[in-house]
Amino acid sequence: MTNESESYIDAMHGILSHKGWTDRSKPVLSGMTVSGFRFTVNRRLTAESPTAYNWIAENFLAADFLGITSSQQAGYQFDATFPLYRKQAVSDIKKSIDRGIGAVFWKDKFVIAAGYDDNLEVLYYTDGLSDEYLRLCYTDFGTNVSPYWYYQILEDKIELDELEIYKESLIQAVYKWEQHDLMLPEADYACGRAAYDAIIQALKTGDYDPENAAGVFRCYAAAKRDIALYTAFLQTFWPQINIAAAHYGRLAQIFGHLVESKTPSEQIDLFVEAQRTETNAVQSIKALMRETIENRFNDISLR
């Protein structure tokens, strides 16, 4: 595992590539799973913004888009039943490792459990940052700075038509852009197109933490870079995507500048341009996929 996308995709790609279930790059995987198209922020630009989504549902779908069956569990460490869930989680993770498949779990970021030692009662995991495997005692599983615990077991793979996966990912990209995540209160969070308005408003009012915001912008710069690379990849055999690819390429450049920007006024100008650029990208996708989108009527997320 390497820390590049700064998201669940880092962990997922590490497991799938090790197992031989994908030979695609991390940016391509980010696009195929739709994860790179997700754009959600807390209105105060808090650090958890990039991971503010329903992990069980969305990470299941990310695997499902690829033809990977999976199971996942999550909860809160303060629940009375947490010790029982922890015991089951460790057992499930060990069984997956025995089958030669690492497991994704939450250690204040998504990491990979890659080994274990029953004598020492520890899991060995990689976080994409350290060169060495890290240790986690079985009894410490799920004890995080954040109150959540989570794990995902990737089980098996069926072959799907990759061209259909690519097409579906673009339709889902439109959905992510236009719809608010129903799991998140709109008073506190904004999604897709509305996320830009929320960011600009926070920068104008100063009601945010600059240090946290910088981390959020960095995470999304990685996501926009991945999508630019993904659509550039699609363009090699699907020339009709060239307009969207050009817009996403420009979007990645803008976010690169955002990471380096120092003042709120400069950032506001860049976010205004980024919103306009991504709007154009999504509009070009809608024009390209118009027939399929229209056939889904009021719910283009249907597959």
PDB file of C-alpha atoms in Angstrom, residues 4-303:
ATOM      1  CA  GLU A   4      -1.220   8.520  -3.060  1.00  0.00           C
ATOM      2  CA  SER A   5      -4.970   8.912  -3.429  1.00  0.00           C
ATOM      3  CA  GLU A   6      -5.301   9.614   0.307  1.00  0.00           C
ATOM      4  CA  SER A   7      -8.497   7.595   0.363  1.00  0.00           C
ATOM      5  CA  TYR A   8     -10.018   4.121   0.589  1.00  0.00           C
ATOM      6  CA  ILE A   9      -8.675   3.507  -2.919  1.00  0.00           C
ATOM      7  CA  ASP A  10      -5.099   3.331  -1.599  1.00  0.00           C
ATOM      8  CA  ALA A  11      -6.049   0.321   0.515  1.00  0.00           C
ATOM      9  CA  MET A  12      -8.338  -1.288  -2.054  1.00  0.00           C
ATOM     10  CA  HIS A  13      -5.744  -1.033  -4.825  1.00  0.00           C
ATOM     11  CA  GLY A  14      -3.087  -2.572  -2.604  1.00  0.00           C
ATOM     12  CA  ILE A  15      -5.230  -5.639  -1.928  1.00  0.00           C
ATOM     13  CA  LEU A  16      -6.557  -6.112  -5.467  1.00  0.00           C
ATOM     14  CA  SER A  17      -3.181  -5.708  -7.143  1.00  0.00           C
ATOM     15  CA  HIS A  18      -1.510  -8.110  -4.689  1.00  0.00           C
ATOM     16  CA  LYS A  19      -4.246 -10.688  -5.262  1.00  0.00           C
ATOM     17  CA  GLY A  20      -4.029 -10.262  -9.038  1.00  0.00           C
ATOM     18  CA  TRP A  21      -7.622  -9.077  -9.316  1.00  0.00           C
ATOM     19  CA  THR A  22      -6.617  -5.895 -11.136  1.00  0.00           C
ATOM     20  CA  ASP A  23      -3.730  -4.662 -13.226  1.00  0.00           C
ATOM     21  CA  ARG A  24      -5.183  -1.172 -13.533  1.00  0.00           C
ATOM     22  CA  SER A  25      -3.492   1.854 -12.030  1.00  0.00           C
ATOM     23  CA  LYS A  26      -4.762   3.507  -8.880  1.00  0.00           C
ATOM     24  CA  PRO A  27      -6.254   6.498 -10.791  1.00  0.00           C
ATOM     25  CA  VAL A  28      -8.140   4.140 -13.111  1.00  0.00           C
ATOM     26  CA  LEU A  29      -9.433   2.200 -10.111  1.00  0.00           C
ATOM     27  CA  SER A  30     -10.478   5.494  -8.512  1.00  0.00           C
ATOM     28  CA  GLY A  31     -12.584   6.272 -11.564  1.00  0.00           C
ATOM     29  CA  MET A  32     -14.008   2.796 -12.114  1.00  0.00           C
ATOM     30  CA  THR A  33     -15.236   2.621  -8.515  1.00  0.00           C
ATOM     31  CA  VAL A  34     -16.606   6.198  -8.699  1.00  0.00           C
ATOM     32  CA  SER A  35     -14.689   7.001  -5.498  1.00  0.00           C
ATOM     33  CA  GLY A  36     -12.667   9.734  -7.186  1.00  0.00           C
ATOM     34  CA  PHE A  37     -15.830  11.547  -8.251  1.00  0.00           C
ATOM     35  CA  ARG A  38     -17.079  11.920  -4.676  1.00  0.00           C
ATOM     36  CA  PHE A  39     -16.810  15.530  -3.480  1.00  0.00           C
ATOM     37  CA  THR A  40     -18.170  16.205   0.003  1.00  0.00           C
ATOM     38  CA  VAL A  41     -17.200  18.838   2.546  1.00  0.00           C
ATOM     39  CA  ASN A  42     -18.238  19.808   6.005  1.00  0.00           C
ATOM     40  CA  ARG A  43     -19.303  23.440   5.772  1.00  0.00           C
ATOM     41  CA  ARG A  44     -16.539  24.385   8.209  1.00  0.00           C
ATOM     42  CA  LEU A  45     -14.004  22.421   6.103  1.00  0.00           C
ATOM     43  CA  THR A  46     -13.216  19.998   8.924  1.00  0.00           C
ATOM     44  CA  ALA A  47     -10.654  17.249   8.464  1.00  0.00           C
ATOM     45  CA  GLU A  48     -13.127  14.369   8.154  1.00  0.00           C
ATOM     46  CA  SER A  49     -14.736  15.845   5.018  1.00  0.00           C
ATOM     47  CA  PRO A  50     -13.151  13.406   2.491  1.00  0.00           C
ATOM     48  CA  THR A  51     -14.314  10.391   4.537  1.00  0.00           C
ATOM     49  CA  ALA A  52     -17.774  11.744   5.383  1.00  0.00           C
ATOM     50  CA  TYR A  53     -19.851   9.096   3.645  1.00  0.00           C
ATOM     51  CA  ASN A  54     -21.546   5.779   4.383  1.00  0.00           C
ATOM     52  CA  TRP A  55     -18.540   3.447   4.354  1.00  0.00           C
ATOM     53  CA  ILE A  56     -20.557   0.231   4.403  1.00  0.00           C
ATOM     54  CA  ALA A  57     -22.745   1.205   1.434  1.00  0.00           C
ATOM     55  CA  GLU A  58     -20.216   3.137  -0.652  1.00  0.00           C
ATOM     56  CA  ASN A  59     -17.250   0.791  -0.210  1.00  0.00           C
ATOM     57  CA  PHE A  60     -19.528  -2.145  -0.976  1.00  0.00           C
ATOM     58  CA  LEU A  61     -20.551  -0.420  -4.212  1.00  0.00           C
ATOM     59  CA  ALA A  62     -16.937   0.408  -5.056  1.00  0.00           C
ATOM     60  CA  ALA A  63     -16.137  -3.307  -4.972  1.00  0.00           C
ATOM     61  CA  ASP A  64     -19.407  -4.256  -6.649  1.00  0.00           C
ATOM     62  CA  PHE A  65     -18.709  -1.985  -9.632  1.00  0.00           C
ATOM     63  CA  LEU A  66     -15.584  -4.073 -10.267  1.00  0.00           C
ATOM     64  CA  GLY A  67     -17.297  -7.426  -9.854  1.00  0.00           C
ATOM     65  CA  ILE A  68     -15.778  -7.979  -6.397  1.00  0.00           C
ATOM     66  CA  THR A  69     -17.986  -9.507  -3.723  1.00  0.00           C
ATOM     67  CA  SER A  70     -17.372  -8.141  -0.255  1.00  0.00           C
ATOM     68  CA  SER A  71     -18.667  -7.944   3.280  1.00  0.00           C
ATOM     69  CA  GLN A  72     -18.162  -5.165   5.775  1.00  0.00           C
ATOM     70  CA  GLN A  73     -19.094  -4.163   9.278  1.00  0.00           C
ATOM     71  CA  ALA A  74     -18.869  -0.899  11.194  1.00  0.00           C
ATOM     72  CA  GLY A  75     -19.980   0.680  14.423  1.00  0.00           C
ATOM     73  CA  TYR A  76     -18.990   2.772  17.431  1.00  0.00           C
ATOM     74  CA  GLN A  77     -16.404   1.766  20.000  1.00  0.00           C
ATOM     75  CA  PHE A  78     -18.568   3.117  22.840  1.00  0.00           C
ATOM     76  CA  ASP A  79     -21.367   0.594  22.136  1.00  0.00           C
ATOM     77  CA  ALA A  80     -21.824  -1.994  24.880  1.00  0.00           C
ATOM     78  CA  THR A  81     -21.516  -4.811  22.332  1.00  0.00           C
ATOM     79  CA  PHE A  82     -18.254  -3.493  20.855  1.00  0.00           C
ATOM     80  CA  PRO A  83     -16.042  -6.204  22.500  1.00  0.00           C
ATOM     81  CA  LEU A  84     -18.065  -8.897  20.726  1.00  0.00           C
ATOM     82  CA  TYR A  85     -17.804  -7.112  17.379  1.00  0.00           C
ATOM     83  CA  ARG A  86     -14.062  -6.623  17.905  1.00  0.00           C
ATOM     84  CA  LYS A  87     -13.573 -10.341  18.504  1.00  0.00           C
ATOM     85  CA  GLN A  88     -15.551 -11.181  15.357  1.00  0.00           C
ATOM     86  CA  ALA A  89     -13.692  -8.557  13.323  1.00  0.00           C
ATOM     87  CA  VAL A  90     -10.287  -9.956  14.255  1.00  0.00           C
ATOM     88  CA  SER A  91     -11.496 -13.467  13.441  1.00  0.00           C
ATOM     89  CA  ASP A  92     -12.829 -12.425  10.018  1.00  0.00           C
ATOM     90  CA  ILE A  93      -9.650 -10.501   9.184  1.00  0.00           C
ATOM     91  CA  LYS A  94      -7.446 -13.461  10.113  1.00  0.00           C
ATOM     92  CA  LYS A  95      -9.527 -15.821   7.953  1.00  0.00           C
ATOM     93  CA  SER A  96      -9.189 -13.454   4.997  1.00  0.00           C
ATOM     94  CA  ILE A  97      -5.417 -13.272   5.479  1.00  0.00           C
ATOM     95  CA  ASP A  98      -5.306 -17.085   5.598  1.00  0.00           C
ATOM     96  CA  ARG A  99      -6.915 -17.035   2.134  1.00  0.00           C
ATOM     97  CA  GLY A 100      -4.161 -14.717   0.900  1.00  0.00           C
ATOM     98  CA  ILE A 101      -6.337 -11.600   0.857  1.00  0.00           C
ATOM     99  CA  GLY A 102      -5.587  -8.613   3.057  1.00  0.00           C
ATOM    100  CA  ALA A 103      -8.440  -6.771   4.750  1.00  0.00           C
ATOM    101  CA  VAL A 104      -9.274  -3.080   4.797  1.00  0.00           C
ATOM    102  CA  PHE A 105      -9.886  -1.579   8.210  1.00  0.00           C
ATOM    103  CA  TRP A 106     -10.106   1.839   9.828  1.00  0.00           C
ATOM    104  CA  LYS A 107      -7.174   3.046  11.915  1.00  0.00           C
ATOM    105  CA  ASP A 108      -8.077   6.753  11.697  1.00  0.00           C
ATOM    106  CA  LYS A 109      -7.601   6.208   7.962  1.00  0.00           C
ATOM    107  CA  PHE A 110      -8.124   3.205   5.708  1.00  0.00           C
ATOM    108  CA  VAL A 111      -5.276   0.701   6.121  1.00  0.00           C
ATOM    109  CA  ILE A 112      -4.560  -2.923   5.155  1.00  0.00           C
ATOM    110  CA  ALA A 113      -4.265  -5.838   7.573  1.00  0.00           C
ATOM    111  CA  ALA A 114      -1.644  -8.054   5.935  1.00  0.00           C
ATOM    112  CA  GLY A 115      -0.636 -10.555   8.618  1.00  0.00           C
ATOM    113  CA  TYR A 116      -1.081 -11.674  12.212  1.00  0.00           C
ATOM    114  CA  ASP A 117       0.625 -13.489  15.077  1.00  0.00           C
ATOM    115  CA  ASP A 118      -1.601 -15.410  17.467  1.00  0.00           C
ATOM    116  CA  ASN A 119       1.237 -15.882  19.959  1.00  0.00           C
ATOM    117  CA  LEU A 120       1.723 -12.136  20.248  1.00  0.00           C
ATOM    118  CA  GLU A 121      -1.971 -11.490  19.548  1.00  0.00           C
ATOM    119  CA  VAL A 122      -1.225  -8.758  17.029  1.00  0.00           C
ATOM    120  CA  LEU A 123      -2.297  -7.803  13.522  1.00  0.00           C
ATOM    121  CA  TYR A 124       0.330  -6.510  11.133  1.00  0.00           C
ATOM    122  CA  TYR A 125      -0.877  -3.682   8.965  1.00  0.00           C
ATOM    123  CA  THR A 126       0.364  -1.105   6.475  1.00  0.00           C
ATOM    124  CA  ASP A 127      -0.827   2.500   6.356  1.00  0.00           C
ATOM    125  CA  GLY A 128       0.894   3.564   3.123  1.00  0.00           C
ATOM    126  CA  LEU A 129       3.234   5.904   4.979  1.00  0.00           C
ATOM    127  CA  SER A 130       5.572   3.729   7.027  1.00  0.00           C
ATOM    128  CA  ASP A 131       8.145   1.502   5.313  1.00  0.00           C
ATOM    129  CA  GLU A 132       7.608  -1.129   7.992  1.00  0.00           C
ATOM    130  CA  TYR A 133       4.531  -3.122   8.943  1.00  0.00           C
ATOM    131  CA  LEU A 134       2.854  -1.708  12.032  1.00  0.00           C
ATOM    132  CA  ARG A 135       1.459  -3.737  14.914  1.00  0.00           C
ATOM    133  CA  LEU A 136      -2.007  -3.595  16.388  1.00  0.00           C
ATOM    134  CA  CYS A 137      -2.965  -5.715  19.394  1.00  0.00           C
ATOM    135  CA  TYR A 138      -6.160  -7.671  18.922  1.00  0.00           C
ATOM    136  CA  THR A 139      -7.606  -5.888  21.965  1.00  0.00           C
ATOM    137  CA  ASP A 140      -6.843  -2.489  20.419  1.00  0.00           C
ATOM    138  CA  PHE A 141      -8.743  -3.097  17.195  1.00  0.00           C
ATOM    139  CA  GLY A 142     -11.343  -0.366  16.701  1.00  0.00           C
ATOM    140  CA  THR A 143      -9.848   1.898  19.362  1.00  0.00           C
ATOM    141  CA  ASN A 144      -9.234   5.008  17.299  1.00  0.00           C
ATOM    142  CA  VAL A 145      -9.052   8.760  17.790  1.00  0.00           C
ATOM    143  CA  SER A 146     -12.374   8.887  15.949  1.00  0.00           C
ATOM    144  CA  PRO A 147     -15.142   6.821  17.592  1.00  0.00           C
ATOM    145  CA  TYR A 148     -15.684   4.509  14.612  1.00  0.00           C
ATOM    146  CA  TRP A 149     -14.540   1.013  13.823  1.00  0.00           C
ATOM    147  CA  TYR A 150     -14.823  -0.549  10.369  1.00  0.00           C
ATOM    148  CA  TYR A 151     -13.487  -3.430   8.303  1.00  0.00           C
ATOM    149  CA  GLN A 152     -14.086  -4.850   4.836  1.00  0.00           C
ATOM    150  CA  ILE A 153     -13.356  -8.324   3.528  1.00  0.00           C
ATOM    151  CA  LEU A 154     -12.950  -8.691  -0.251  1.00  0.00           C
ATOM    152  CA  GLU A 155     -14.127 -12.179  -1.067  1.00  0.00           C
ATOM    153  CA  ASP A 156     -14.158 -13.157  -4.741  1.00  0.00           C
ATOM    154  CA  LYS A 157     -14.237 -11.758  -8.264  1.00  0.00           C
ATOM    155  CA  ILE A 158     -16.424 -12.272 -11.306  1.00  0.00           C
ATOM    156  CA  GLU A 159     -15.458 -11.003 -14.749  1.00  0.00           C
ATOM    157  CA  LEU A 160     -17.341  -7.989 -16.064  1.00  0.00           C
ATOM    158  CA  ASP A 161     -17.188  -6.063 -19.337  1.00  0.00           C
ATOM    159  CA  GLU A 162     -14.757  -3.247 -18.526  1.00  0.00           C
ATOM    160  CA  LEU A 163     -16.230  -0.921 -21.134  1.00  0.00           C
ATOM    161  CA  GLU A 164     -19.573  -1.167 -19.356  1.00  0.00           C
ATOM    162  CA  ILE A 165     -17.850  -0.402 -16.054  1.00  0.00           C
ATOM    163  CA  TYR A 166     -16.319   2.734 -17.571  1.00  0.00           C
ATOM    164  CA  LYS A 167     -19.662   3.898 -18.953  1.00  0.00           C
ATOM    165  CA  GLU A 168     -21.414   3.282 -15.658  1.00  0.00           C
ATOM    166  CA  SER A 169     -18.736   5.178 -13.752  1.00  0.00           C
ATOM    167  CA  LEU A 170     -19.465   8.292 -15.809  1.00  0.00           C
ATOM    168  CA  ILE A 171     -23.188   8.045 -15.149  1.00  0.00           C
ATOM    169  CA  GLN A 172     -22.479   7.682 -11.436  1.00  0.00           C
ATOM    170  CA  ALA A 173     -20.165  10.699 -11.674  1.00  0.00           C
ATOM    171  CA  VAL A 174     -23.139  12.785 -12.828  1.00  0.00           C
ATOM    172  CA  TYR A 175     -25.183  11.457  -9.907  1.00  0.00           C
ATOM    173  CA  LYS A 176     -22.446  12.338  -7.396  1.00  0.00           C
ATOM    174  CA  TRP A 177     -22.254  15.834  -8.853  1.00  0.00           C
ATOM    175  CA  GLU A 178     -25.978  16.549  -8.745  1.00  0.00           C
ATOM    176  CA  GLN A 179     -27.219  14.768  -5.617  1.00  0.00           C
ATOM    177  CA  HIS A 180     -26.690  15.347  -1.917  1.00  0.00           C
ATOM    178  CA  ASP A 181     -25.700  12.311   0.161  1.00  0.00           C
ATOM    179  CA  LEU A 182     -28.880  11.467   2.068  1.00  0.00           C
ATOM    180  CA  MET A 183     -26.840  10.200   5.030  1.00  0.00           C
ATOM    181  CA  LEU A 184     -25.440  13.674   5.705  1.00  0.00           C
ATOM    182  CA  PRO A 185     -27.405  16.630   7.135  1.00  0.00           C
ATOM    183  CA  GLU A 186     -27.413  19.457   4.603  1.00  0.00           C
ATOM    184  CA  ALA A 187     -27.052  21.983   7.381  1.00  0.00           C
ATOM    185  CA  ASP A 188     -23.560  20.629   8.051  1.00  0.00           C
ATOM    186  CA  TYR A 189     -22.403  19.129   4.748  1.00  0.00           C
ATOM    187  CA  ALA A 190     -22.467  19.889   1.031  1.00  0.00           C
ATOM    188  CA  CYS A 191     -21.903  17.469  -1.823  1.00  0.00           C
ATOM    189  CA  GLY A 192     -20.953  17.627  -5.495  1.00  0.00           C
ATOM    190  CA  ARG A 193     -21.633  20.961  -7.156  1.00  0.00           C
ATOM    191  CA  ALA A 194     -22.895  22.436  -3.861  1.00  0.00           C
ATOM    192  CA  ALA A 195     -19.572  21.631  -2.163  1.00  0.00           C
ATOM    193  CA  TYR A 196     -17.937  24.445  -4.116  1.00  0.00           C
ATOM    194  CA  ASP A 197     -20.489  26.953  -2.852  1.00  0.00           C
ATOM    195  CA  ALA A 198     -19.900  25.763   0.715  1.00  0.00           C
ATOM    196  CA  ILE A 199     -16.122  26.086   0.381  1.00  0.00           C
ATOM    197  CA  ILE A 200     -16.337  29.571  -1.125  1.00  0.00           C
ATOM    198  CA  GLN A 201     -18.737  30.669   1.616  1.00  0.00           C
ATOM    199  CA  ALA A 202     -16.414  29.351   4.344  1.00  0.00           C
ATOM    200  CA  LEU A 203     -13.434  31.136   2.800  1.00  0.00           C
ATOM    201  CA  LYS A 204     -15.398  34.383   2.572  1.00  0.00           C
ATOM    202  CA  THR A 205     -16.669  34.307   6.160  1.00  0.00           C
ATOM    203  CA  GLY A 206     -13.525  32.854   7.721  1.00  0.00           C
ATOM    204  CA  ASP A 207     -15.625  30.269   9.605  1.00  0.00           C
ATOM    205  CA  TYR A 208     -13.198  27.370   9.162  1.00  0.00           C
ATOM    206  CA  ASP A 209      -9.871  26.008  10.396  1.00  0.00           C
ATOM    207  CA  PRO A 210      -7.131  26.812   7.825  1.00  0.00           C
ATOM    208  CA  GLU A 211      -4.998  23.814   8.845  1.00  0.00           C
ATOM    209  CA  ASN A 212      -7.876  21.362   8.479  1.00  0.00           C
ATOM    210  CA  ALA A 213      -8.951  23.011   5.234  1.00  0.00           C
ATOM    211  CA  ALA A 214      -5.466  22.597   3.776  1.00  0.00           C
ATOM    212  CA  GLY A 215      -5.666  18.839   4.415  1.00  0.00           C
ATOM    213  CA  VAL A 216      -9.106  18.647   2.797  1.00  0.00           C
ATOM    214  CA  PHE A 217      -7.893  20.536  -0.269  1.00  0.00           C
ATOM    215  CA  ARG A 218      -4.868  18.240  -0.530  1.00  0.00           C
ATOM    216  CA  CYS A 219      -7.071  15.122  -0.444  1.00  0.00           C
ATOM    217  CA  TYR A 220      -9.353  16.454  -3.129  1.00  0.00           C
ATOM    218  CA  ALA A 221      -6.409  17.585  -5.246  1.00  0.00           C
ATOM    219  CA  ALA A 222      -5.356  13.922  -5.268  1.00  0.00           C
ATOM    220  CA  ALA A 223      -8.897  12.864  -6.261  1.00  0.00           C
ATOM    221  CA  LYS A 224      -9.109  15.421  -9.101  1.00  0.00           C
ATOM    222  CA  ARG A 225      -5.675  14.345 -10.335  1.00  0.00           C
ATOM    223  CA  ASP A 226      -6.831  10.712 -10.354  1.00  0.00           C
ATOM    224  CA  ILE A 227      -9.973  11.562 -12.337  1.00  0.00           C
ATOM    225  CA  ALA A 228      -7.926  13.575 -14.842  1.00  0.00           C
ATOM    226  CA  LEU A 229      -5.686  10.549 -15.360  1.00  0.00           C
ATOM    227  CA  TYR A 230      -8.721   8.256 -15.518  1.00  0.00           C
ATOM    228  CA  THR A 231     -10.502  10.231 -18.241  1.00  0.00           C
ATOM    229  CA  ALA A 232      -7.212  10.605 -20.133  1.00  0.00           C
ATOM    230  CA  PHE A 233      -6.935   6.803 -20.019  1.00  0.00           C
ATOM    231  CA  LEU A 234     -10.514   6.418 -21.325  1.00  0.00           C
ATOM    232  CA  GLN A 235      -9.682   8.781 -24.158  1.00  0.00           C
ATOM    233  CA  THR A 236      -7.118   6.331 -25.570  1.00  0.00           C
ATOM    234  CA  PHE A 237      -9.893   4.018 -26.771  1.00  0.00           C
ATOM    235  CA  TRP A 238     -12.982   6.187 -26.386  1.00  0.00           C
ATOM    236  CA  PRO A 239     -12.261   9.460 -28.250  1.00  0.00           C
ATOM    237  CA  GLN A 240     -15.720  10.887 -27.505  1.00  0.00           C
ATOM    238  CA  ILE A 241     -14.654  11.529 -23.897  1.00  0.00           C
ATOM    239  CA  ASN A 242     -12.009  14.026 -25.028  1.00  0.00           C
ATOM    240  CA  ILE A 243     -13.960  17.149 -24.009  1.00  0.00           C
ATOM    241  CA  ALA A 244     -14.581  15.892 -20.477  1.00  0.00           C
ATOM    242  CA  ALA A 245     -10.969  14.719 -20.243  1.00  0.00           C
ATOM    243  CA  ALA A 246      -9.720  18.175 -21.164  1.00  0.00           C
ATOM    244  CA  HIS A 247     -11.898  19.784 -18.489  1.00  0.00           C
ATOM    245  CA  TYR A 248     -10.771  17.311 -15.828  1.00  0.00           C
ATOM    246  CA  GLY A 249      -7.167  17.870 -16.850  1.00  0.00           C
ATOM    247  CA  ARG A 250      -7.618  21.600 -16.283  1.00  0.00           C
ATOM    248  CA  LEU A 251      -9.440  20.887 -12.995  1.00  0.00           C
ATOM    249  CA  ALA A 252      -6.457  18.901 -11.720  1.00  0.00           C
ATOM    250  CA  GLN A 253      -4.188  21.830 -12.548  1.00  0.00           C
ATOM    251  CA  ILE A 254      -6.421  24.254 -10.644  1.00  0.00           C
ATOM    252  CA  PHE A 255      -6.437  22.040  -7.557  1.00  0.00           C
ATOM    253  CA  GLY A 256      -2.673  21.771  -7.824  1.00  0.00           C
ATOM    254  CA  HIS A 257      -2.525  25.553  -7.590  1.00  0.00           C
ATOM    255  CA  LEU A 258      -4.990  25.477  -4.683  1.00  0.00           C
ATOM    256  CA  VAL A 259      -2.663  23.302  -2.643  1.00  0.00           C
ATOM    257  CA  GLU A 260       0.066  25.892  -3.125  1.00  0.00           C
ATOM    258  CA  SER A 261      -2.135  28.977  -2.619  1.00  0.00           C
ATOM    259  CA  LYS A 262      -1.675  31.008   0.546  1.00  0.00           C
ATOM    260  CA  THR A 263      -4.520  33.513   0.863  1.00  0.00           C
ATOM    261  CA  PRO A 264      -8.311  33.014   1.055  1.00  0.00           C
ATOM    262  CA  SER A 265      -8.869  35.568  -1.733  1.00  0.00           C
ATOM    263  CA  GLU A 266      -6.592  33.606  -4.060  1.00  0.00           C
ATOM    264  CA  GLN A 267      -8.302  30.354  -3.074  1.00  0.00           C
ATOM    265  CA  ILE A 268     -11.761  31.815  -3.698  1.00  0.00           C
ATOM    266  CA  ASP A 269     -10.790  32.773  -7.258  1.00  0.00           C
ATOM    267  CA  LEU A 270      -9.391  29.308  -7.880  1.00  0.00           C
ATOM    268  CA  PHE A 271     -12.482  27.571  -6.481  1.00  0.00           C
ATOM    269  CA  VAL A 272     -14.754  29.705  -8.651  1.00  0.00           C
ATOM    270  CA  GLU A 273     -12.741  28.605 -11.679  1.00  0.00           C
ATOM    271  CA  ALA A 274     -12.705  24.990 -10.478  1.00  0.00           C
ATOM    272  CA  GLN A 275     -16.494  24.954 -10.075  1.00  0.00           C
ATOM    273  CA  ARG A 276     -16.968  26.318 -13.584  1.00  0.00           C
ATOM    274  CA  THR A 277     -14.503  23.796 -14.996  1.00  0.00           C
ATOM    275  CA  GLU A 278     -16.038  20.778 -13.285  1.00  0.00           C
ATOM    276  CA  THR A 279     -19.525  21.925 -14.273  1.00  0.00           C
ATOM    277  CA  ASN A 280     -18.380  21.904 -17.896  1.00  0.00           C
ATOM    278  CA  ALA A 281     -16.853  18.452 -17.440  1.00  0.00           C
ATOM    279  CA  VAL A 282     -20.083  16.996 -16.056  1.00  0.00           C
ATOM    280  CA  GLN A 283     -22.176  18.681 -18.739  1.00  0.00           C
ATOM    281  CA  SER A 284     -20.034  17.085 -21.427  1.00  0.00           C
ATOM    282  CA  ILE A 285     -20.512  13.677 -19.769  1.00  0.00           C
ATOM    283  CA  LYS A 286     -24.279  14.204 -19.646  1.00  0.00           C
ATOM    284  CA  ALA A 287     -24.293  15.028 -23.357  1.00  0.00           C
ATOM    285  CA  LEU A 288     -22.251  11.923 -24.132  1.00  0.00           C
ATOM    286  CA  MET A 289     -24.359   9.584 -21.959  1.00  0.00           C
ATOM    287  CA  ARG A 290     -27.674  11.376 -22.578  1.00  0.00           C
ATOM    288  CA  GLU A 291     -29.681   8.390 -23.808  1.00  0.00           C
ATOM    289  CA  THR A 292     -28.802   6.129 -20.873  1.00  0.00           C
ATOM    290  CA  ILE A 293     -29.304   8.895 -18.322  1.00  0.00           C
ATOM    291  CA  GLU A 294     -32.696   9.852 -19.766  1.00  0.00           C
ATOM    292  CA  ASN A 295     -33.805   6.219 -19.740  1.00  0.00           C
ATOM    293  CA  ARG A 296     -33.297   6.172 -15.989  1.00  0.00           C
ATOM    294  CA  PHE A 297     -35.729   9.021 -15.551  1.00  0.00           C
ATOM    295  CA  ASN A 298     -35.433  10.588 -12.088  1.00  0.00           C
ATOM    296  CA  ASP A 299     -32.874   8.202 -10.613  1.00  0.00           C
ATOM    297  CA  ILE A 300     -29.711   7.980 -12.691  1.00  0.00           C
ATOM    298  CA  SER A 301     -27.952   6.112  -9.876  1.00  0.00           C
ATOM    299  CA  LEU A 302     -29.822   2.940 -10.867  1.00  0.00           C
ATOM    300  CA  ARG A 303     -27.535   0.434 -12.535  1.00  0.00           C
TER     301      ARG A 303
END
